[in-house]
Amino acid sequence: MSAANPRIGIIGTGAIGGFYGLMLARAGFDVHFLLRSEYDAVLARGLQVNSAVHGPLLLEQPQIYRAAAQMPPCDWLLVGAKSTSNQDLAPLIAQVAVPDCKVVVLQNGLGVEDVLRPFLPASVHLLGGLCAICAHRSAPGVVEHQALGGVNLGYHSGPAGHDPQAQQALLGEMVEMFRRAGVDSSPMPSLAQARWMKLVWNVPFNGLSALLDAGTESLLASDDSRAQIKAIMQEVCAAAQALGCALPEDFPEKLLMGTARMPDYLPSMYHDRLHNRPMELEAIYAAPLAAAAQQGVSMPRTEMIYRLLRFLEQRNGA
């Protein structure tokens, strides 16, 4: 372990942690994966990514562990687990993190770093990573990567305090590692703004895919659903504006055009509902709704999606 070759831990080796961990390991970085239910499958067959961008990828003998206590101390930790498990993540992070460790939360939603921060050592840096990627897990240890893959990074809190230069230096380290691994990455001056930008896409597409059993292609093929998606996006942009995170006026239309160029994609919330797993309702819906309400901004379309998803989750006992 050295500054030239830092030790990287992956907490949550699903679609997100599996993809980025494999890409970093292929680039020669010292990567260690925490696995639970998928441990035996990955031990037997390795970690596999079927990528439409990079081709078929296989990490035959990844460094894998059943428990955080078995992992070596890490300089960087990438948290790929869903935000629904955040209350259980902090003790795992604290077990593996060296002093001055950089923890990058690769999760959707708003306020996920705020939930983790009180339970982490003060010596740990906390960063947010916003992943623009079409990927899902198709089997234990197997990730299907359909498109994109970039990561925008922002600093949340830690020993760098309010020193912009120190924060940008840390962000630059992770950006450089991602780029060496063939992953497009950029530092963001405002983590809050970056999270609201991601919400503009996640709020309509995640929720509607789960509610309507539809992928991006069919949602955009209908004039009615496309109009509703744009209205929801504009609603999220208005909330971001009220919270001091102004977004470009044409941002929703650019996202719609970009999504139309993607392959048909079923977002993570669709898969969570399909497999009766908890959906990320708190981070993607409840937290933005609460933040907007504090500023006197209503988000009726967003709240309708949230209430319907809560009904489904409660009915199914997820």
Coordinates of C-alpha atoms in Angstrom, one line a residue:
M1 CA 0.0 0.0 0.0
S2 CA 1.5 3.3 -1.1
A3 CA 0.5 6.7 -2.5
A4 CA 1.4 5.4 -5.9
N5 CA -0.7 2.3 -5.5
P6 CA -3.4 2.9 -2.9
R7 CA -5.5 0.1 -1.5
I8 CA -9.1 0.3 -2.6
G9 CA -12.0 -1.4 -0.9
I10 CA -15.4 -2.1 -2.4
I11 CA -18.3 -2.1 0.1
G12 CA -21.2 -3.6 -1.8
T13 CA -20.2 -5.6 -4.8
G14 CA -23.4 -5.4 -6.8
A15 CA -23.8 -3.8 -10.2
I16 CA -22.1 -0.5 -9.2
G17 CA -19.4 -1.8 -6.9
G18 CA -18.8 -4.8 -9.2
F19 CA -18.4 -2.6 -12.4
Y20 CA -16.1 0.1 -11.0
G21 CA -14.1 -2.3 -8.8
L22 CA -13.4 -4.6 -11.8
M23 CA -12.4 -1.6 -14.0
L24 CA -10.0 -0.4 -11.3
A25 CA -8.5 -3.9 -10.7
R26 CA -8.0 -4.4 -14.5
A27 CA -6.0 -1.1 -14.5
G28 CA -3.6 -2.5 -11.9
F29 CA -5.0 -1.0 -8.7
D30 CA -5.0 -3.0 -5.5
V31 CA -8.8 -3.7 -5.1
H32 CA -10.5 -5.7 -2.4
F33 CA -14.2 -6.7 -2.6
L34 CA -16.6 -7.2 0.3
L35 CA -19.1 -9.9 -0.6
R36 CA -21.8 -11.7 1.3
S37 CA -24.4 -13.8 -0.5
E38 CA -22.3 -13.8 -3.8
Y39 CA -19.1 -14.9 -2.2
D40 CA -19.2 -18.5 -3.3
A41 CA -20.2 -17.7 -6.8
V42 CA -17.4 -15.2 -7.3
L43 CA -14.9 -17.5 -5.6
A44 CA -15.8 -20.2 -8.1
R45 CA -16.2 -18.2 -11.3
G46 CA -14.7 -14.8 -10.7
L47 CA -16.3 -11.4 -11.2
Q48 CA -17.8 -10.9 -14.6
V49 CA -19.0 -7.8 -16.5
N50 CA -20.8 -8.2 -19.8
S51 CA -20.2 -4.7 -21.2
A52 CA -21.6 -3.3 -24.4
V53 CA -18.9 -0.6 -24.1
H54 CA -15.8 -2.6 -23.2
G55 CA -16.7 -6.1 -24.3
P56 CA -16.8 -9.1 -22.0
L57 CA -14.7 -8.6 -18.9
L58 CA -13.6 -11.2 -16.3
L59 CA -11.7 -10.8 -13.1
E60 CA -10.7 -14.4 -12.5
Q61 CA -9.3 -14.2 -9.0
P62 CA -10.5 -11.0 -7.3
Q63 CA -9.5 -10.4 -3.7
I64 CA -12.8 -11.2 -1.9
Y65 CA -13.9 -11.3 1.7
R66 CA -17.1 -12.4 3.5
A67 CA -16.6 -9.9 6.3
A68 CA -15.2 -6.5 6.7
A69 CA -13.0 -7.7 9.6
Q70 CA -11.2 -9.9 7.2
M71 CA -10.3 -7.1 4.8
P72 CA -6.9 -5.2 5.0
P73 CA -7.0 -1.5 5.9
C74 CA -7.9 0.6 2.9
D75 CA -6.9 4.1 1.7
W76 CA -10.1 4.4 -0.4
L77 CA -13.5 2.9 0.1
L78 CA -16.1 2.9 -2.7
V79 CA -19.6 2.3 -1.3
G80 CA -21.7 0.6 -3.9
A81 CA -24.4 -0.8 -1.6
K82 CA -27.9 0.7 -1.9
S83 CA -28.8 3.6 0.4
T84 CA -31.5 1.4 2.0
S85 CA -28.6 -0.4 3.9
N86 CA -26.8 2.8 5.1
Q87 CA -27.6 2.2 8.8
D88 CA -25.5 -1.0 8.6
L89 CA -22.6 0.4 6.5
A90 CA -20.9 2.8 8.9
P91 CA -19.5 0.0 11.2
L92 CA -18.1 -1.8 8.2
I93 CA -16.5 1.3 6.9
A94 CA -15.0 2.1 10.3
Q95 CA -13.5 -1.4 10.4
V96 CA -11.7 -1.1 7.1
A97 CA -10.8 2.6 6.8
V98 CA -7.3 3.8 7.7
P99 CA -6.9 7.2 9.2
D100 CA -7.4 9.8 6.4
C101 CA -9.3 7.3 4.4
K102 CA -11.4 8.6 1.5
V103 CA -14.9 7.1 1.4
V104 CA -16.8 7.6 -1.9
V105 CA -20.5 7.0 -1.6
L106 CA -21.7 5.8 -5.1
Q107 CA -25.4 6.0 -4.3
N108 CA -28.5 7.7 -5.7
G109 CA -30.6 10.3 -3.8
L110 CA -30.2 13.3 -1.5
G111 CA -28.6 13.4 1.9
V112 CA -27.0 10.0 1.8
E113 CA -23.7 11.4 3.1
D114 CA -25.5 13.3 5.8
V115 CA -26.8 9.9 7.1
L116 CA -23.4 8.3 7.2
R117 CA -21.3 11.2 8.5
P118 CA -22.2 11.1 12.2
F119 CA -21.2 7.4 12.5
L120 CA -17.8 7.7 10.8
P121 CA -14.5 8.6 12.4
A122 CA -13.6 12.3 12.2
S123 CA -10.4 11.3 10.4
V124 CA -12.3 10.0 7.4
H125 CA -13.0 12.1 4.3
L126 CA -16.5 11.6 2.9
L127 CA -17.1 12.1 -0.8
G128 CA -20.1 11.6 -3.1
G129 CA -20.0 9.9 -6.4
L130 CA -22.8 10.4 -9.0
C131 CA -22.7 7.5 -11.5
A132 CA -24.2 8.0 -15.0
I133 CA -24.4 4.3 -15.9
C134 CA -26.8 1.8 -17.3
A135 CA -26.0 -1.4 -15.4
H136 CA -27.7 -4.2 -13.4
R137 CA -26.8 -7.5 -11.9
S138 CA -28.1 -10.5 -13.8
A139 CA -26.7 -13.3 -11.6
P140 CA -24.4 -13.7 -8.6
G141 CA -21.1 -12.1 -9.6
V142 CA -22.4 -11.1 -13.1
V143 CA -23.0 -7.5 -14.1
E144 CA -24.7 -6.4 -17.3
H145 CA -23.3 -3.0 -18.5
Q146 CA -25.5 -1.5 -21.3
A147 CA -24.1 2.0 -21.6
L148 CA -22.3 5.0 -20.2
G149 CA -20.3 4.7 -17.0
G150 CA -19.0 8.1 -16.0
V151 CA -18.7 9.3 -12.4
N152 CA -18.9 12.9 -11.1
L153 CA -17.3 13.4 -7.7
G154 CA -17.9 16.0 -5.0
Y155 CA -16.5 16.5 -1.5
H156 CA -18.8 16.3 1.5
S157 CA -16.9 16.5 4.8
G158 CA -13.8 15.5 6.7
P159 CA -10.3 16.7 7.5
A160 CA -10.1 18.9 4.4
G161 CA -12.8 21.0 6.1
H162 CA -13.7 24.1 4.0
D163 CA -10.3 24.2 2.1
P164 CA -11.3 24.2 -1.6
Q165 CA -7.7 23.4 -2.7
A166 CA -7.4 20.4 -0.3
Q167 CA -10.9 19.1 -1.4
Q168 CA -10.0 19.5 -5.1
A169 CA -6.7 17.7 -4.6
L170 CA -8.5 14.7 -3.1
L171 CA -11.2 14.7 -5.8
G172 CA -8.4 14.9 -8.4
E173 CA -6.8 11.7 -7.0
M174 CA -10.0 9.7 -7.5
V175 CA -10.7 11.3 -10.9
E176 CA -7.2 10.3 -12.0
M177 CA -7.6 6.7 -10.8
F178 CA -11.0 6.4 -12.6
R179 CA -9.5 7.8 -15.8
R180 CA -6.6 5.4 -15.7
A181 CA -9.2 2.6 -15.4
G182 CA -11.0 3.8 -18.6
V183 CA -13.8 5.5 -16.6
D184 CA -14.8 9.1 -17.5
S185 CA -14.7 11.2 -14.3
S186 CA -14.9 14.8 -13.3
P187 CA -14.7 16.8 -10.0
M188 CA -17.8 18.8 -9.1
P189 CA -17.5 22.1 -7.2
S190 CA -20.8 21.5 -5.5
L191 CA -21.9 18.0 -4.3
A192 CA -25.4 19.3 -3.5
Q193 CA -25.9 20.6 -7.1
A194 CA -24.5 17.3 -8.5
R195 CA -27.0 15.3 -6.5
W196 CA -29.9 17.5 -7.6
M197 CA -28.8 17.1 -11.2
K198 CA -28.9 13.3 -10.8
L199 CA -32.4 13.5 -9.2
V200 CA -33.8 15.2 -12.2
W201 CA -33.4 11.9 -14.0
N202 CA -33.9 9.5 -11.1
V203 CA -37.1 10.9 -9.8
P204 CA -39.2 10.3 -12.9
F205 CA -37.5 7.3 -14.5
N206 CA -36.9 5.2 -11.4
G207 CA -40.4 5.6 -10.1
L208 CA -42.3 5.4 -13.3
S209 CA -40.4 2.3 -14.5
A210 CA -41.3 0.5 -11.2
L211 CA -45.0 1.7 -11.3
L212 CA -45.6 1.1 -15.0
D213 CA -43.4 -1.9 -15.6
A214 CA -41.7 0.0 -18.4
G215 CA -38.2 0.8 -19.6
T216 CA -36.9 4.1 -20.9
E217 CA -37.8 3.3 -24.5
S218 CA -41.5 2.7 -24.0
L219 CA -41.8 5.6 -21.5
L220 CA -40.4 8.0 -24.1
A221 CA -42.3 6.5 -27.0
S222 CA -45.6 7.8 -25.5
D223 CA -46.3 11.5 -25.9
D224 CA -48.4 11.4 -22.6
S225 CA -45.7 9.7 -20.5
R226 CA -42.9 11.9 -22.0
A227 CA -44.8 15.0 -21.2
Q228 CA -45.3 13.8 -17.6
I229 CA -41.6 13.0 -17.3
K230 CA -40.6 16.4 -18.5
A231 CA -43.0 18.0 -16.0
I232 CA -41.6 16.0 -13.2
M233 CA -38.1 17.0 -14.2
Q234 CA -39.1 20.7 -14.2
E235 CA -40.6 20.2 -10.8
V236 CA -37.3 18.8 -9.5
C237 CA -35.4 21.7 -11.1
A238 CA -37.6 24.2 -9.4
A239 CA -36.9 22.6 -6.0
A240 CA -33.2 22.6 -6.7
Q241 CA -33.4 26.3 -7.6
A242 CA -35.2 27.1 -4.4
L243 CA -32.4 25.4 -2.5
G244 CA -29.6 27.4 -4.2
C245 CA -28.7 24.7 -6.8
A246 CA -29.8 26.4 -10.0
L247 CA -29.7 24.1 -13.1
P248 CA -29.8 25.2 -16.7
E249 CA -33.3 25.9 -18.1
D250 CA -32.8 23.4 -20.9
F251 CA -31.4 20.6 -18.6
P252 CA -34.6 18.5 -18.7
E253 CA -34.8 18.5 -22.5
K254 CA -31.1 17.6 -22.7
L255 CA -31.7 14.6 -20.4
L256 CA -34.6 13.5 -22.4
M257 CA -32.6 13.6 -25.6
G258 CA -29.7 11.8 -24.0
T259 CA -32.0 9.1 -22.6
A260 CA -33.6 8.6 -26.0
R261 CA -30.1 7.8 -27.4
M262 CA -29.5 5.1 -24.8
P263 CA -30.4 1.5 -25.2
D264 CA -33.7 0.6 -23.5
Y265 CA -32.9 0.6 -19.8
L266 CA -34.7 -0.6 -16.7
P267 CA -33.5 1.4 -13.8
S268 CA -32.5 0.0 -10.4
M269 CA -35.9 0.7 -8.8
Y270 CA -37.6 -1.5 -11.4
H271 CA -35.3 -4.4 -10.5
D272 CA -35.8 -3.8 -6.7
R273 CA -39.6 -4.0 -7.1
L274 CA -39.3 -7.0 -9.4
H275 CA -37.3 -8.9 -6.8
N276 CA -39.3 -7.5 -3.9
R277 CA -36.3 -5.7 -2.4
P278 CA -36.6 -2.4 -0.5
M279 CA -36.7 0.5 -2.9
E280 CA -34.6 3.7 -2.3
L281 CA -37.6 5.7 -1.5
E282 CA -36.1 7.7 1.3
A283 CA -33.1 9.0 -0.6
I284 CA -34.7 9.5 -4.0
Y285 CA -38.1 10.8 -2.9
A286 CA -38.6 11.6 0.8
A287 CA -35.4 13.6 1.3
P288 CA -35.9 15.9 -1.7
L289 CA -39.6 16.4 -0.8
A290 CA -38.6 17.3 2.8
A291 CA -35.9 19.7 1.6
A292 CA -38.2 21.4 -0.8
A293 CA -41.0 21.7 1.8
Q294 CA -38.6 23.5 4.1
Q295 CA -38.3 26.2 1.4
G296 CA -42.1 26.3 0.9
V297 CA -41.8 24.5 -2.5
S298 CA -44.4 21.8 -3.3
M299 CA -43.6 18.9 -5.6
P300 CA -47.0 17.3 -6.2
R301 CA -46.0 15.0 -9.1
T302 CA -43.0 13.8 -7.2
E303 CA -45.1 13.2 -4.1
M304 CA -47.7 11.2 -6.0
I305 CA -45.0 8.9 -7.3
Y306 CA -43.6 8.5 -3.8
R307 CA -46.9 7.7 -2.2
L308 CA -47.7 5.1 -4.9
L309 CA -44.3 3.4 -4.5
R310 CA -44.8 3.4 -0.7
F311 CA -48.2 1.7 -1.2
L312 CA -46.6 -1.0 -3.4
E313 CA -43.8 -1.6 -1.0
Q314 CA -46.0 -1.8 2.1
R315 CA -48.5 -4.1 0.3
N316 CA -45.7 -6.4 -0.8
G317 CA -44.0 -6.3 2.6
A318 CA -40.6 -5.5 1.1

